[in-house]
Coordinates of C-alpha atoms in Angstrom, one line a residue:
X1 CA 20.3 3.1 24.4
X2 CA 17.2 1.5 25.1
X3 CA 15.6 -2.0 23.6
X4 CA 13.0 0.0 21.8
X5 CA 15.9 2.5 20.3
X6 CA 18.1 -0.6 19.2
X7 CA 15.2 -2.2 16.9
X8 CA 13.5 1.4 15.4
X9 CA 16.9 2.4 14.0
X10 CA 17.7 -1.0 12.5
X11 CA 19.0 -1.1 9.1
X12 CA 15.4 -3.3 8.2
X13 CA 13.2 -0.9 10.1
X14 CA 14.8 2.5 8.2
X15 CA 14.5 0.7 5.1
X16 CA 10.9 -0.2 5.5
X17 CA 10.3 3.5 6.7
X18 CA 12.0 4.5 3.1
X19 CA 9.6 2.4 0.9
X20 CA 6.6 3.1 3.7
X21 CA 7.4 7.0 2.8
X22 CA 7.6 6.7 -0.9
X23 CA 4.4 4.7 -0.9
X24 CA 2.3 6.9 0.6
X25 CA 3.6 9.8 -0.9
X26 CA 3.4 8.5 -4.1
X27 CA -0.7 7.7 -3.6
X28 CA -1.2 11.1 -2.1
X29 CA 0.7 12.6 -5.1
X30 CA -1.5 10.3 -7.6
X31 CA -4.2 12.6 -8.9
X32 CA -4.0 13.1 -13.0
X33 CA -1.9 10.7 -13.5
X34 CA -2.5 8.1 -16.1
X35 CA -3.6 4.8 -15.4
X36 CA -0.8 3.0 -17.1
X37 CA 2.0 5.0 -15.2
X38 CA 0.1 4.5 -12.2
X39 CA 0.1 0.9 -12.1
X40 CA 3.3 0.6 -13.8
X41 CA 4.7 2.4 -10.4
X42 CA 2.6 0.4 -8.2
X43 CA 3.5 -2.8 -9.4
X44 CA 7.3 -2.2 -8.7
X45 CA 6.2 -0.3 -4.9
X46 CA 3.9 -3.3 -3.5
X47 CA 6.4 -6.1 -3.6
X48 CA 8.9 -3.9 -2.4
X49 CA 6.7 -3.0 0.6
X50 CA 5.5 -6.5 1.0
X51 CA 9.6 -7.6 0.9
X52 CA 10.4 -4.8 3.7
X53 CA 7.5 -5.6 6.2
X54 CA 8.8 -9.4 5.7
X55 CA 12.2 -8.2 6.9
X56 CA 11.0 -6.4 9.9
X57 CA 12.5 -7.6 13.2
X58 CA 10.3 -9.2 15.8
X59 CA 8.6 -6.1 18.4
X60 CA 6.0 -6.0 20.6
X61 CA 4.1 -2.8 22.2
X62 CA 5.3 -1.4 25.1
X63 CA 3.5 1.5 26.4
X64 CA -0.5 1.5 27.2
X65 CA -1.5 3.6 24.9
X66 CA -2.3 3.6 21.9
X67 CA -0.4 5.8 18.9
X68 CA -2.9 8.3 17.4
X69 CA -3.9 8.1 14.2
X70 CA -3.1 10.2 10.8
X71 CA -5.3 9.5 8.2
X72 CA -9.3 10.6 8.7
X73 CA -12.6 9.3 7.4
X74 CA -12.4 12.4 4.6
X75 CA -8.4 11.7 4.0
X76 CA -9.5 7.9 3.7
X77 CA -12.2 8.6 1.0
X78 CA -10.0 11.5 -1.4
X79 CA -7.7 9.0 -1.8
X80 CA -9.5 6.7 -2.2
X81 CA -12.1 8.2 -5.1
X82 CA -9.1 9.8 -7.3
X83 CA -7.7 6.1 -6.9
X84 CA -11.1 4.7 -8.5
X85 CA -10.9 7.7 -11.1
X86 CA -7.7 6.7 -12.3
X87 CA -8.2 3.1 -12.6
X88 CA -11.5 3.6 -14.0
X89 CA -13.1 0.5 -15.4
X90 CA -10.1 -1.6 -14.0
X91 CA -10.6 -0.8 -10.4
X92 CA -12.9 -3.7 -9.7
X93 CA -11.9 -7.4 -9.5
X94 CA -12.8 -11.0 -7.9
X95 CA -11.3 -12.2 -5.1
X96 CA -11.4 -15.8 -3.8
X97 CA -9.4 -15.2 -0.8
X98 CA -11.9 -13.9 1.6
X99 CA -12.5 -15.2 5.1
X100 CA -16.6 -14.5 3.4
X101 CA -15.8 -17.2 1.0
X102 CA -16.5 -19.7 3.8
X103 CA -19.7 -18.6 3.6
X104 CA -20.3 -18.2 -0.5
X105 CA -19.7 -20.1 -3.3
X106 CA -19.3 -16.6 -5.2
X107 CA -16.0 -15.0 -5.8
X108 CA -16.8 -11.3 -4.2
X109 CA -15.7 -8.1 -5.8
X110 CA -13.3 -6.0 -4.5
X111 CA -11.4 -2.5 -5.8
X112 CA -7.8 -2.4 -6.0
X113 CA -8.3 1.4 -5.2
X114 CA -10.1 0.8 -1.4
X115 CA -7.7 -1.7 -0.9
X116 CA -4.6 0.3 -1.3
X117 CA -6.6 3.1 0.4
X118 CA -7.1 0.6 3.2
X119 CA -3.3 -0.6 3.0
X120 CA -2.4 3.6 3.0
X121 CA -3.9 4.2 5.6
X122 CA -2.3 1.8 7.7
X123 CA 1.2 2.6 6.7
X124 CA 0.3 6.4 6.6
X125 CA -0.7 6.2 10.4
X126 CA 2.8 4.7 11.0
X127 CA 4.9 6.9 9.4
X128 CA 3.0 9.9 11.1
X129 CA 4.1 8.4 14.5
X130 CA 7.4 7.4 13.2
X131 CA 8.4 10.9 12.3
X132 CA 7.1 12.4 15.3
X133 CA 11.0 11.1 16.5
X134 CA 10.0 9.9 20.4
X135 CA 11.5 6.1 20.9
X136 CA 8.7 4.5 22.8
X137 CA 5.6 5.6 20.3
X138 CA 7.9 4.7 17.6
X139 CA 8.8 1.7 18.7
X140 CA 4.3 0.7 19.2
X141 CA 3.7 2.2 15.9
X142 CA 5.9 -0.2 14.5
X143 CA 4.7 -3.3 16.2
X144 CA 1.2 -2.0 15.4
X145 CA 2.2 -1.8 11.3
X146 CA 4.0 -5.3 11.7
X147 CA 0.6 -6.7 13.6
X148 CA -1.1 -5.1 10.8
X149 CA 0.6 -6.3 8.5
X150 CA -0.1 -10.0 9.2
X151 CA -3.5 -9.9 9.6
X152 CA -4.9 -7.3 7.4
X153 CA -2.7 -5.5 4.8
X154 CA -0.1 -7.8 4.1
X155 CA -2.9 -10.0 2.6
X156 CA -4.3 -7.0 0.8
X157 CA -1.4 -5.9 -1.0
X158 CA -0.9 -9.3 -2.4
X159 CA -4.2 -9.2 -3.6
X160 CA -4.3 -6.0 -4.8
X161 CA -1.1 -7.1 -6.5
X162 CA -3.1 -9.8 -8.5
X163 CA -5.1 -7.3 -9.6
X164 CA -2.7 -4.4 -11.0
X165 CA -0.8 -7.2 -13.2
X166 CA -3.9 -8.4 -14.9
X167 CA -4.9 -4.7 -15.3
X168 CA -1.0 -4.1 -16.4
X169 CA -0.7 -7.4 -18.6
X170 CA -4.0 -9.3 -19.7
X171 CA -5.4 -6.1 -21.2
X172 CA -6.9 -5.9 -24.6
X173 CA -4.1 -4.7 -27.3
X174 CA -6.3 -2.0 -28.5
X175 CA -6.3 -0.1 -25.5
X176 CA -2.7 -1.2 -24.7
X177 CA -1.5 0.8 -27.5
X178 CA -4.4 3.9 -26.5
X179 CA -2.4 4.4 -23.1
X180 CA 1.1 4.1 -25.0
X181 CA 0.4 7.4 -26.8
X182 CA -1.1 8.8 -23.8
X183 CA 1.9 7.8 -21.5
X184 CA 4.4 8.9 -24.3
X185 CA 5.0 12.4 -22.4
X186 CA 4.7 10.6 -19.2
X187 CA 7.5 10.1 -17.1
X188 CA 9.3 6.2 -17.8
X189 CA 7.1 4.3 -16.0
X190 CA 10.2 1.8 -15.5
X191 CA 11.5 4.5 -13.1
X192 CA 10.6 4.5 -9.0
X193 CA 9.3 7.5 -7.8
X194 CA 11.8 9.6 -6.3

């Protein structure tokens, strides 16, 4: 068995695979559903994510070439518009983590539904490799998500996270209790997505 075969079928690495897959097919699956539900679910998948990319053992690339990629320009913006349609007037928020902010003494807006399009795509172009089932490609898709994750996304998804607990638990009461009735034939929110 080869270095790259020992490290893709680590215990860490098929468990960040699991929570990758869930992810993504719970964004691509997202369309109609409430807001509430929505970031009930996403609250409890981002720090699991975040935890499983932390746990990811050490890999670099190995082969010249770069793995291809999934997720389109048009795949990209769906997602990314019934995202915004679903979070509505909650989609935007202030971020003071920017590398801009160097350059501004203004918080700058971001939406939580570009930034977990931007944090899908990503993961989505992983897990496409990933199941493709050849060692080496694996192996760089992985070391790309991990590289990814430090630099871009993993920063991303904490943000975002700021974001879906205000929208979760610093709303007004009044529309608190609107989405209660609406959720009340909803699935438990408390549930993961299976």
């Amino acid at each position: 068995m080869g270095k790259e075969s020992q490290v893709i079928f680590d215990r860490d690495v098929i468990e960040f695979v699991t929570v990758a897959a869930e992810f993504c097919k719970y964004l691509e699956q997202a369309e109609g559903k409430q807001r509430t539900t929505f970031v009930d679910t996403t609250l409890k998948i981002l720090p699991l994510l975040y935890l499983k990319a932390t746990l990811l053992p050490p890999c670099e690339t190995l082969g010249e070439d770069l793995p291809e990629h999934y997720v389109t320009e048009e795949t990209y913006e769906v997602l990314r518009m019934t995202l915004a349609g679903i979070l509505a007037e909650k989609d935007a928020y202030l971020d003071v983590f920017m590398e801009d902010m160097k350059y501004s003494d203004q918080p700058i807006t971001r939406y939580i539904s570009e930034d977990l399009a931007d944090i899908y795509q990503d993961i989505k172009d992983f897990i496409f490799v990933f199941q493709l089932g050849l060692n080496e490609t694996m192996h760089d898709a992985l070391a790309i998500c991990q590289e990814n994750f430090r630099l871009y996304w993993g920063q991303k998804l904490v943000n975002t996270l700021r974001a879906l607990h205000e929208a979760r638990y610093l709303q007004g009461d009044e529309e608190e209790d609107m989405d209660s009735e609406e959720d009340s034939e909803e699935d438990d929110p408390r549930q993961f997505p299976q």
